[in-house]
Amino acid sequence: MRQGHHTEHQSLTRGVRRRRSPSAVRPGNRRSSWTGPAGNAGARLGGGQTRFDATMAPEGDDPIALLMAPPHTVVDVELRTGEPVDVRLEHPVPRSSLLSFPFVGATLGHREPSLGPDELIEEAVRVASAADVAVVVVATTKEVESEGFDRTSLKLPGRQDELVSRVAAANPRTVVVVNAGSPVEMPWREEVAAVLLTWFPGQEGGHALADVVLGRTEPGGRLPTTWPGVLEDCPVVDVTPVDGVLRYEEGVFVGYRAWERSGTAPAYGFGAGLGYTTWHYESAEHADGTLTVWVRNTGDRPGREVVQVYLAPAAPDESRPARWLVGFAVAEAGPGETAEVSVEIPRRAAEVWSEHGWRLVSGDYVLQTGHSLDDIRLTSALSL
């Protein structure tokens, strides 16, 4: 995020227009950024000094991606205190094969002199080494993650991975807060004391994060997706439609089901997540389509546990996943207390789709109950 970022927007729909903006009231390197669609673009300072003159081309041919994440460039400019400078931006209106009408949208922005990436990382290391606890917030950006285009990588943008590793080396009590809407690679995950996933929390995210980090509130969520160590470990990576059709070649082996079939261990499995207490799974009983589970809080503070139940065929069947989630329930209890939860086990959980509709696959099954897919505590036999 850029602090003090001043942006001027000029929509060009006819010919070439010019935008002059007085700037530069402080000395040093001022960084200017230019964002726009494909075509020839030029940026010049007063006196005829050209700072950028090139063709900006988008990646791919997706018009939505072009509008939501247009190509951009950044240049550094040496300026003197108190000396106004005219900035002229020129961009002809091109004919585009992606749009049926000529259109140019441009953004010219600038920010004041600031420390470079090397200096900022060194400053973070210095501060972390003198702190009791270091909290590092990392995030994806709108340029790499959006509902309007597919991601090309699971890596955090910029030098954030380096930042975390350097800070963790300086302070072993480092907590990393991941502000992302979907899985990212975390090569430093074994180097830090804790990882807290906040997703995209909204305007009250700061207050919520403070409550969790300070221990006022327990982080009670569980992963609804599988998080890989690296993108190449994912069982499915090709999500590009062919002739307008996206085929699910993996069939019913979607998500964690495909991970289990591949045999590759992820960084964090489906349903994983920690709180501020511990739990003992005492027993589970199935009767009349309902599984009742008793869990006991073995920690020293109140807590919340998400009890998860998976259904697995007793005999392996290569045409079906090894197991699948059939239900879950939330248990809350104080220190030393026992909580009881009930999870419905519907007939539909053992049905498969056929040309005649849903069909029950009769036979013996096992109900697996636990903290997550990779942390099963209890098993119960079931015949359907």
Tab-separated table of C-alpha atoms in Angstrom:
chain	number	residue	atom	x	y	z
A	1	MET	CA	0.000	0.000	0.000
A	2	ARG	CA	1.338	3.400	-0.912
A	3	GLN	CA	1.090	6.148	1.671
A	4	GLY	CA	0.235	9.647	0.517
A	5	HIS	CA	-0.575	8.307	-2.925
A	6	HIS	CA	-2.034	11.038	-5.142
A	7	THR	CA	-3.804	9.854	-8.259
A	8	GLU	CA	-5.194	11.777	-11.197
A	9	HIS	CA	-7.458	10.016	-13.652
A	10	GLN	CA	-8.067	11.196	-17.184
A	11	SER	CA	-10.312	9.239	-19.504
A	12	LEU	CA	-9.286	9.733	-23.104
A	13	THR	CA	-11.961	9.026	-25.682
A	14	ARG	CA	-10.945	11.258	-28.543
A	15	GLY	CA	-7.566	11.867	-30.081
A	16	VAL	CA	-4.764	12.747	-27.643
A	17	ARG	CA	-5.231	14.795	-24.513
A	18	ARG	CA	-2.614	16.158	-22.163
A	19	ARG	CA	-2.676	16.379	-18.418
A	20	ARG	CA	-0.335	18.794	-16.649
A	21	SER	CA	0.184	18.471	-12.918
A	22	PRO	CA	2.510	20.599	-10.755
A	23	SER	CA	4.326	18.384	-8.315
A	24	ALA	CA	7.570	17.942	-6.397
A	25	VAL	CA	7.812	19.887	-3.192
A	26	ARG	CA	10.467	17.724	-1.596
A	27	PRO	CA	13.906	16.747	-2.818
A	28	GLY	CA	15.082	13.288	-3.715
A	29	ASN	CA	13.723	10.487	-5.805
A	30	ARG	CA	10.020	10.848	-6.523
A	31	ARG	CA	8.420	7.736	-7.898
A	32	SER	CA	5.810	8.114	-10.610
A	33	SER	CA	3.548	5.325	-11.794
A	34	TRP	CA	1.596	5.069	-15.053
A	35	THR	CA	-1.205	2.602	-15.517
A	36	GLY	CA	-3.157	2.167	-18.708
A	37	PRO	CA	-4.289	-0.189	-21.447
A	38	ALA	CA	-2.316	-1.520	-24.362
A	39	GLY	CA	-0.707	0.929	-26.749
A	40	ASN	CA	2.098	3.460	-27.100
A	41	ALA	CA	2.476	5.679	-24.039
A	42	GLY	CA	4.830	8.504	-23.138
A	43	ALA	CA	5.525	10.530	-19.985
A	44	ARG	CA	7.649	13.690	-20.102
A	45	LEU	CA	8.793	16.289	-17.575
A	46	GLY	CA	9.083	20.014	-18.137
A	47	GLY	CA	12.007	20.882	-20.380
A	48	GLY	CA	11.370	17.935	-22.642
A	49	GLN	CA	12.935	15.232	-20.469
A	50	THR	CA	11.369	11.916	-21.474
A	51	ARG	CA	11.022	9.418	-18.662
A	52	PHE	CA	8.975	6.759	-20.409
A	53	ASP	CA	8.274	6.061	-24.067
A	54	ALA	CA	7.262	2.534	-24.911
A	55	THR	CA	4.431	0.190	-25.802
A	56	MET	CA	2.412	-1.157	-22.889
A	57	ALA	CA	0.904	-4.554	-23.630
A	58	PRO	CA	-1.370	-6.687	-21.449
A	59	GLU	CA	-0.712	-10.320	-20.631
A	60	GLY	CA	-3.216	-12.560	-22.386
A	61	ASP	CA	-6.379	-11.607	-24.221
A	62	ASP	CA	-8.925	-11.463	-21.386
A	63	PRO	CA	-10.745	-8.092	-21.590
A	64	ILE	CA	-11.895	-8.313	-17.963
A	65	ALA	CA	-8.335	-8.835	-16.758
A	66	LEU	CA	-7.243	-5.887	-18.909
A	67	LEU	CA	-9.750	-3.580	-17.217
A	68	MET	CA	-9.165	-4.839	-13.662
A	69	ALA	CA	-5.379	-5.200	-13.802
A	70	PRO	CA	-4.057	-3.102	-16.704
A	71	PRO	CA	-0.335	-2.974	-17.463
A	72	HIS	CA	1.660	-0.373	-15.571
A	73	THR	CA	5.178	0.973	-15.209
A	74	VAL	CA	7.085	2.909	-12.530
A	75	VAL	CA	9.939	5.395	-13.013
A	76	ASP	CA	12.124	7.356	-10.570
A	77	VAL	CA	12.616	11.088	-11.021
A	78	GLU	CA	15.183	13.432	-9.398
A	79	LEU	CA	13.532	16.696	-8.284
A	80	ARG	CA	14.462	19.802	-6.244
A	81	THR	CA	12.595	21.293	-3.301
A	82	GLY	CA	10.049	23.983	-4.170
A	83	GLU	CA	10.550	23.786	-7.915
A	84	PRO	CA	7.292	23.118	-9.817
A	85	VAL	CA	7.541	20.617	-12.629
A	86	ASP	CA	5.075	20.054	-15.459
A	87	VAL	CA	4.302	16.416	-16.183
A	88	ARG	CA	2.831	15.598	-19.565
A	89	LEU	CA	1.248	12.265	-20.341
A	90	GLU	CA	0.431	11.256	-23.907
A	91	HIS	CA	-1.395	8.182	-25.096
A	92	PRO	CA	-3.035	7.845	-28.519
A	93	VAL	CA	-6.368	6.105	-28.743
A	94	PRO	CA	-5.721	2.727	-30.385
A	95	ARG	CA	-8.090	0.378	-32.124
A	96	SER	CA	-8.382	-2.786	-30.038
A	97	SER	CA	-9.357	-6.278	-31.103
A	98	LEU	CA	-10.786	-6.806	-27.621
A	99	LEU	CA	-13.277	-3.918	-27.737
A	100	SER	CA	-15.671	-2.801	-30.476
A	101	PHE	CA	-15.033	0.890	-29.746
A	102	PRO	CA	-11.888	2.984	-29.181
A	103	PHE	CA	-11.156	3.511	-25.493
A	104	VAL	CA	-8.255	4.599	-23.309
A	105	GLY	CA	-8.249	4.802	-19.505
A	106	ALA	CA	-5.133	6.145	-17.820
A	107	THR	CA	-3.984	6.776	-14.258
A	108	LEU	CA	-0.970	8.937	-13.386
A	109	GLY	CA	0.154	8.732	-9.776
A	110	HIS	CA	3.155	9.647	-7.672
A	111	ARG	CA	4.526	9.169	-4.182
A	112	GLU	CA	7.078	11.066	-2.157
A	113	PRO	CA	10.618	9.814	-1.559
A	114	SER	CA	10.729	6.757	0.664
A	115	LEU	CA	13.080	4.009	1.707
A	116	GLY	CA	13.723	1.261	-0.811
A	117	PRO	CA	12.916	-2.428	-0.218
A	118	ASP	CA	16.381	-3.207	1.159
A	119	GLU	CA	16.220	-0.368	3.686
A	120	LEU	CA	12.662	-1.227	4.731
A	121	ILE	CA	13.559	-4.884	5.373
A	122	GLU	CA	16.614	-3.870	7.387
A	123	GLU	CA	14.461	-1.508	9.439
A	124	ALA	CA	11.941	-4.288	10.104
A	125	VAL	CA	14.722	-6.621	11.236
A	126	ARG	CA	16.124	-3.954	13.568
A	127	VAL	CA	12.737	-3.268	15.158
A	128	ALA	CA	11.867	-6.983	15.453
A	129	SER	CA	15.144	-7.850	17.149
A	130	ALA	CA	14.377	-5.364	19.920
A	131	ALA	CA	10.725	-6.402	20.382
A	132	ASP	CA	9.181	-9.019	22.666
A	133	VAL	CA	6.961	-10.253	19.829
A	134	ALA	CA	7.038	-9.416	16.124
A	135	VAL	CA	3.786	-9.335	14.132
A	136	VAL	CA	4.259	-9.360	10.367
A	137	VAL	CA	1.251	-8.835	8.094
A	138	VAL	CA	1.608	-10.226	4.574
A	139	ALA	CA	-0.987	-10.086	1.834
A	140	THR	CA	-1.968	-10.614	-1.732
A	141	THR	CA	-2.896	-7.553	-3.783
A	142	LYS	CA	-5.581	-6.708	-6.320
A	143	GLU	CA	-2.968	-7.173	-9.047
A	144	VAL	CA	-2.491	-10.882	-8.228
A	145	GLU	CA	-5.824	-11.930	-6.702
A	146	SER	CA	-9.252	-10.933	-7.930
A	147	GLU	CA	-12.624	-12.386	-8.836
A	148	GLY	CA	-12.115	-11.085	-12.376
A	149	PHE	CA	-9.124	-13.200	-13.442
A	150	ASP	CA	-7.269	-16.410	-12.617
A	151	ARG	CA	-4.142	-16.397	-10.503
A	152	THR	CA	-0.879	-17.392	-12.162
A	153	SER	CA	1.023	-18.127	-8.944
A	154	LEU	CA	0.441	-18.874	-5.266
A	155	LYS	CA	3.477	-16.874	-4.172
A	156	LEU	CA	3.087	-13.708	-2.148
A	157	PRO	CA	3.928	-10.679	-4.307
A	158	GLY	CA	7.118	-8.706	-3.874
A	159	ARG	CA	9.704	-9.635	-1.258
A	160	GLN	CA	7.290	-10.573	1.516
A	161	ASP	CA	8.690	-14.092	1.908
A	162	GLU	CA	12.161	-12.629	2.409
A	163	LEU	CA	10.763	-10.138	4.916
A	164	VAL	CA	9.190	-12.890	7.033
A	165	SER	CA	12.316	-15.054	7.013
A	166	ARG	CA	14.552	-12.149	7.981
A	167	VAL	CA	12.259	-11.023	10.802
A	168	ALA	CA	11.833	-14.596	12.093
A	169	ALA	CA	15.600	-15.036	12.173
A	170	ALA	CA	15.850	-11.881	14.277
A	171	ASN	CA	12.989	-12.773	16.605
A	172	PRO	CA	11.784	-16.381	17.069
A	173	ARG	CA	8.529	-15.057	18.594
A	174	THR	CA	7.223	-13.937	15.203
A	175	VAL	CA	3.521	-14.134	14.354
A	176	VAL	CA	2.615	-13.895	10.676
A	177	VAL	CA	-0.827	-12.611	9.717
A	178	VAL	CA	-1.878	-13.737	6.226
A	179	ASN	CA	-4.353	-11.356	4.600
A	180	ALA	CA	-5.464	-13.322	1.527
A	181	GLY	CA	-8.653	-14.689	0.037
A	182	SER	CA	-7.276	-18.061	-1.027
A	183	PRO	CA	-4.209	-20.285	-0.467
A	184	VAL	CA	-0.705	-18.851	-0.757
A	185	GLU	CA	2.698	-20.481	-0.481
A	186	MET	CA	4.376	-20.007	2.904
A	187	PRO	CA	7.955	-21.278	2.626
A	188	TRP	CA	8.737	-19.772	6.062
A	189	ARG	CA	5.897	-21.532	7.919
A	190	GLU	CA	8.278	-23.685	9.997
A	191	GLU	CA	10.404	-20.659	10.902
A	192	VAL	CA	7.726	-18.664	12.739
A	193	ALA	CA	5.924	-19.135	16.054
A	194	ALA	CA	2.418	-18.853	14.630
A	195	VAL	CA	0.477	-18.215	11.427
A	196	LEU	CA	-2.891	-16.462	11.613
A	197	LEU	CA	-5.129	-16.447	8.550
A	198	THR	CA	-7.520	-13.491	8.468
A	199	TRP	CA	-8.802	-13.865	4.882
A	200	PHE	CA	-10.309	-10.503	3.782
A	201	PRO	CA	-11.861	-9.354	7.080
A	202	GLY	CA	-13.371	-5.987	6.081
A	203	GLN	CA	-13.350	-2.645	7.841
A	204	GLU	CA	-13.357	-4.101	11.379
A	205	GLY	CA	-10.464	-6.413	10.586
A	206	GLY	CA	-8.001	-4.362	12.602
A	207	HIS	CA	-10.050	-4.572	15.777
A	208	ALA	CA	-10.715	-8.287	15.283
A	209	LEU	CA	-7.029	-8.979	14.676
A	210	ALA	CA	-6.045	-7.075	17.827
A	211	ASP	CA	-8.523	-9.095	19.901
A	212	VAL	CA	-7.147	-12.389	18.592
A	213	VAL	CA	-3.459	-11.475	18.869
A	214	LEU	CA	-3.921	-10.146	22.419
A	215	GLY	CA	-5.841	-13.262	23.450
A	216	ARG	CA	-9.199	-11.618	24.092
A	217	THR	CA	-10.829	-13.827	21.434
A	218	GLU	CA	-9.909	-17.293	20.229
A	219	PRO	CA	-9.263	-17.869	16.507
A	220	GLY	CA	-11.994	-20.448	16.015
A	221	GLY	CA	-12.025	-20.957	12.250
A	222	ARG	CA	-10.982	-24.066	10.341
A	223	LEU	CA	-9.608	-24.288	6.805
A	224	PRO	CA	-12.288	-24.863	4.147
A	225	THR	CA	-9.554	-25.533	1.586
A	226	THR	CA	-6.265	-27.417	1.381
A	227	TRP	CA	-3.117	-25.257	1.442
A	228	PRO	CA	-0.148	-26.619	-0.536
A	229	GLY	CA	3.526	-26.223	0.211
A	230	VAL	CA	4.112	-25.187	-3.400
A	231	LEU	CA	1.813	-24.835	-6.376
A	232	GLU	CA	3.409	-27.800	-8.139
A	233	ASP	CA	2.130	-30.112	-5.373
A	234	CYS	CA	-1.507	-29.378	-6.215
A	235	PRO	CA	-3.277	-32.346	-7.828
A	236	VAL	CA	-5.069	-29.988	-10.223
A	237	VAL	CA	-3.291	-26.960	-11.712
A	238	ASP	CA	-4.741	-26.676	-15.212
A	239	VAL	CA	-7.904	-24.582	-14.970
A	240	THR	CA	-7.872	-23.051	-18.449
A	241	PRO	CA	-11.013	-23.633	-20.541
A	242	VAL	CA	-10.589	-25.200	-23.978
A	243	ASP	CA	-13.055	-24.037	-26.640
A	244	GLY	CA	-15.109	-22.410	-23.905
A	245	VAL	CA	-15.351	-25.597	-21.825
A	246	LEU	CA	-13.630	-26.252	-18.492
A	247	ARG	CA	-13.491	-29.985	-17.913
A	248	TYR	CA	-13.172	-31.467	-14.454
A	249	GLU	CA	-10.890	-34.320	-15.445
A	250	GLU	CA	-10.506	-35.266	-11.777
A	251	GLY	CA	-14.174	-36.311	-11.643
A	252	VAL	CA	-15.444	-36.650	-8.071
A	253	PHE	CA	-11.934	-36.274	-6.675
A	254	VAL	CA	-12.243	-32.559	-5.987
A	255	GLY	CA	-10.236	-30.678	-3.354
A	256	TYR	CA	-9.011	-32.705	-0.397
A	257	ARG	CA	-10.280	-35.909	-2.077
A	258	ALA	CA	-7.734	-35.410	-4.866
A	259	TRP	CA	-4.980	-34.638	-2.350
A	260	GLU	CA	-5.598	-37.919	-0.545
A	261	ARG	CA	-5.533	-39.877	-3.808
A	262	SER	CA	-2.274	-38.219	-4.911
A	263	GLY	CA	-0.493	-39.121	-1.672
A	264	THR	CA	1.227	-35.711	-1.489
A	265	ALA	CA	1.156	-34.062	1.920
A	266	PRO	CA	-0.022	-30.428	1.880
A	267	ALA	CA	1.274	-27.674	4.113
A	268	TYR	CA	-2.093	-27.515	5.890
A	269	GLY	CA	-4.894	-30.007	5.335
A	270	PHE	CA	-8.627	-29.529	5.013
A	271	GLY	CA	-10.290	-28.581	8.304
A	272	ALA	CA	-7.019	-27.670	10.051
A	273	GLY	CA	-6.836	-24.896	12.601
A	274	LEU	CA	-5.707	-24.212	16.159
A	275	GLY	CA	-7.194	-22.363	19.109
A	276	TYR	CA	-5.973	-21.317	22.547
A	277	THR	CA	-6.875	-24.554	24.337
A	278	THR	CA	-6.730	-28.332	23.803
A	279	TRP	CA	-9.447	-30.961	23.482
A	280	HIS	CA	-9.872	-34.645	24.286
A	281	TYR	CA	-12.398	-36.623	22.240
A	282	GLU	CA	-14.019	-38.925	24.790
A	283	SER	CA	-16.582	-40.947	22.823
A	284	ALA	CA	-19.044	-41.050	19.925
A	285	GLU	CA	-22.304	-42.944	19.479
A	286	HIS	CA	-24.453	-43.349	16.348
A	287	ALA	CA	-28.189	-43.918	16.548
A	288	ASP	CA	-31.171	-43.117	14.324
A	289	GLY	CA	-29.115	-41.192	11.765
A	290	THR	CA	-27.349	-38.969	14.301
A	291	LEU	CA	-23.797	-39.145	15.664
A	292	THR	CA	-23.424	-37.797	19.211
A	293	VAL	CA	-19.904	-36.808	20.231
A	294	TRP	CA	-18.539	-35.875	23.660
A	295	VAL	CA	-15.388	-33.704	23.882
A	296	ARG	CA	-13.607	-32.311	26.946
A	297	ASN	CA	-11.654	-29.054	27.208
A	298	THR	CA	-8.267	-30.082	28.619
A	299	GLY	CA	-6.773	-26.580	28.575
A	300	ASP	CA	-6.781	-23.751	31.100
A	301	ARG	CA	-9.136	-21.339	29.339
A	302	PRO	CA	-12.552	-21.441	27.630
A	303	GLY	CA	-12.466	-22.603	24.033
A	304	ARG	CA	-14.310	-23.552	20.878
A	305	GLU	CA	-13.844	-26.776	18.914
A	306	VAL	CA	-15.198	-27.629	15.464
A	307	VAL	CA	-16.016	-31.346	15.603
A	308	GLN	CA	-15.735	-32.804	12.086
A	309	VAL	CA	-17.207	-36.102	10.870
A	310	TYR	CA	-16.058	-37.949	7.724
A	311	LEU	CA	-17.590	-41.013	6.077
A	312	ALA	CA	-15.246	-43.673	4.656
A	313	PRO	CA	-16.102	-46.938	2.850
A	314	ALA	CA	-14.877	-49.865	4.950
A	315	ALA	CA	-13.504	-51.520	1.791
A	316	PRO	CA	-11.433	-49.352	-0.591
A	317	ASP	CA	-13.197	-48.371	-3.829
A	318	GLU	CA	-11.046	-46.730	-6.503
A	319	SER	CA	-14.086	-45.079	-8.073
A	320	ARG	CA	-14.862	-43.166	-4.885
A	321	PRO	CA	-12.847	-40.920	-2.563
A	322	ALA	CA	-11.253	-42.514	0.484
A	323	ARG	CA	-13.545	-40.376	2.695
A	324	TRP	CA	-15.581	-37.218	2.615
A	325	LEU	CA	-16.976	-34.677	5.056
A	326	VAL	CA	-20.569	-35.444	6.073
A	327	GLY	CA	-21.085	-32.890	8.843
A	328	PHE	CA	-19.633	-30.822	11.644
A	329	ALA	CA	-20.719	-29.120	14.852
A	330	VAL	CA	-19.268	-26.518	17.205
A	331	ALA	CA	-18.524	-27.384	20.834
A	332	GLU	CA	-17.846	-24.730	23.482
A	333	ALA	CA	-16.690	-25.450	27.018
A	334	GLY	CA	-14.730	-24.001	29.910
A	335	PRO	CA	-11.545	-25.522	31.356
A	336	GLY	CA	-12.166	-29.135	32.387
A	337	GLU	CA	-15.744	-29.125	31.119
A	338	THR	CA	-17.289	-31.671	28.715
A	339	ALA	CA	-19.486	-30.631	25.793
A	340	GLU	CA	-21.912	-32.743	23.776
A	341	VAL	CA	-22.624	-32.130	20.090
A	342	SER	CA	-24.804	-33.905	17.538
A	343	VAL	CA	-24.095	-34.336	13.826
A	344	GLU	CA	-26.759	-35.630	11.464
A	345	ILE	CA	-25.583	-38.391	9.108
A	346	PRO	CA	-28.011	-38.231	6.175
A	347	ARG	CA	-28.639	-41.099	3.741
A	348	ARG	CA	-27.530	-38.719	0.985
A	349	ALA	CA	-23.958	-38.897	2.354
A	350	ALA	CA	-23.619	-42.456	0.951
A	351	GLU	CA	-25.376	-41.858	-2.370
A	352	VAL	CA	-23.849	-41.394	-5.818
A	353	TRP	CA	-25.340	-39.899	-8.970
A	354	SER	CA	-26.510	-42.227	-11.729
A	355	GLU	CA	-28.596	-41.940	-14.874
A	356	HIS	CA	-31.632	-42.684	-12.727
A	357	GLY	CA	-30.824	-40.059	-10.094
A	358	TRP	CA	-29.228	-40.461	-6.678
A	359	ARG	CA	-28.502	-44.064	-5.721
A	360	LEU	CA	-27.527	-45.443	-2.317
A	361	VAL	CA	-24.295	-47.441	-2.253
A	362	SER	CA	-25.100	-50.057	0.391
A	363	GLY	CA	-22.427	-51.609	2.525
A	364	ASP	CA	-20.170	-51.066	5.525
A	365	TYR	CA	-18.744	-47.652	6.346
A	366	VAL	CA	-16.669	-46.014	9.054
A	367	LEU	CA	-17.546	-42.680	10.659
A	368	GLN	CA	-14.304	-40.846	11.405
A	369	THR	CA	-14.586	-38.058	13.963
A	370	GLY	CA	-11.859	-35.608	14.771
A	371	HIS	CA	-10.244	-32.209	14.802
A	372	SER	CA	-9.509	-32.168	11.054
A	373	LEU	CA	-9.114	-34.453	8.060
A	374	ASP	CA	-5.558	-35.254	9.177
A	375	ASP	CA	-6.367	-35.510	12.900
A	376	ILE	CA	-9.015	-38.206	13.434
A	377	ARG	CA	-9.688	-39.073	17.113
A	378	LEU	CA	-12.628	-41.537	17.062
A	379	THR	CA	-14.119	-44.112	14.698
A	380	SER	CA	-17.594	-45.676	14.599
A	381	ALA	CA	-18.872	-48.533	12.411
A	382	LEU	CA	-21.905	-47.896	10.233
A	383	SER	CA	-23.878	-50.190	7.904
A	384	LEU	CA	-26.215	-48.815	5.233
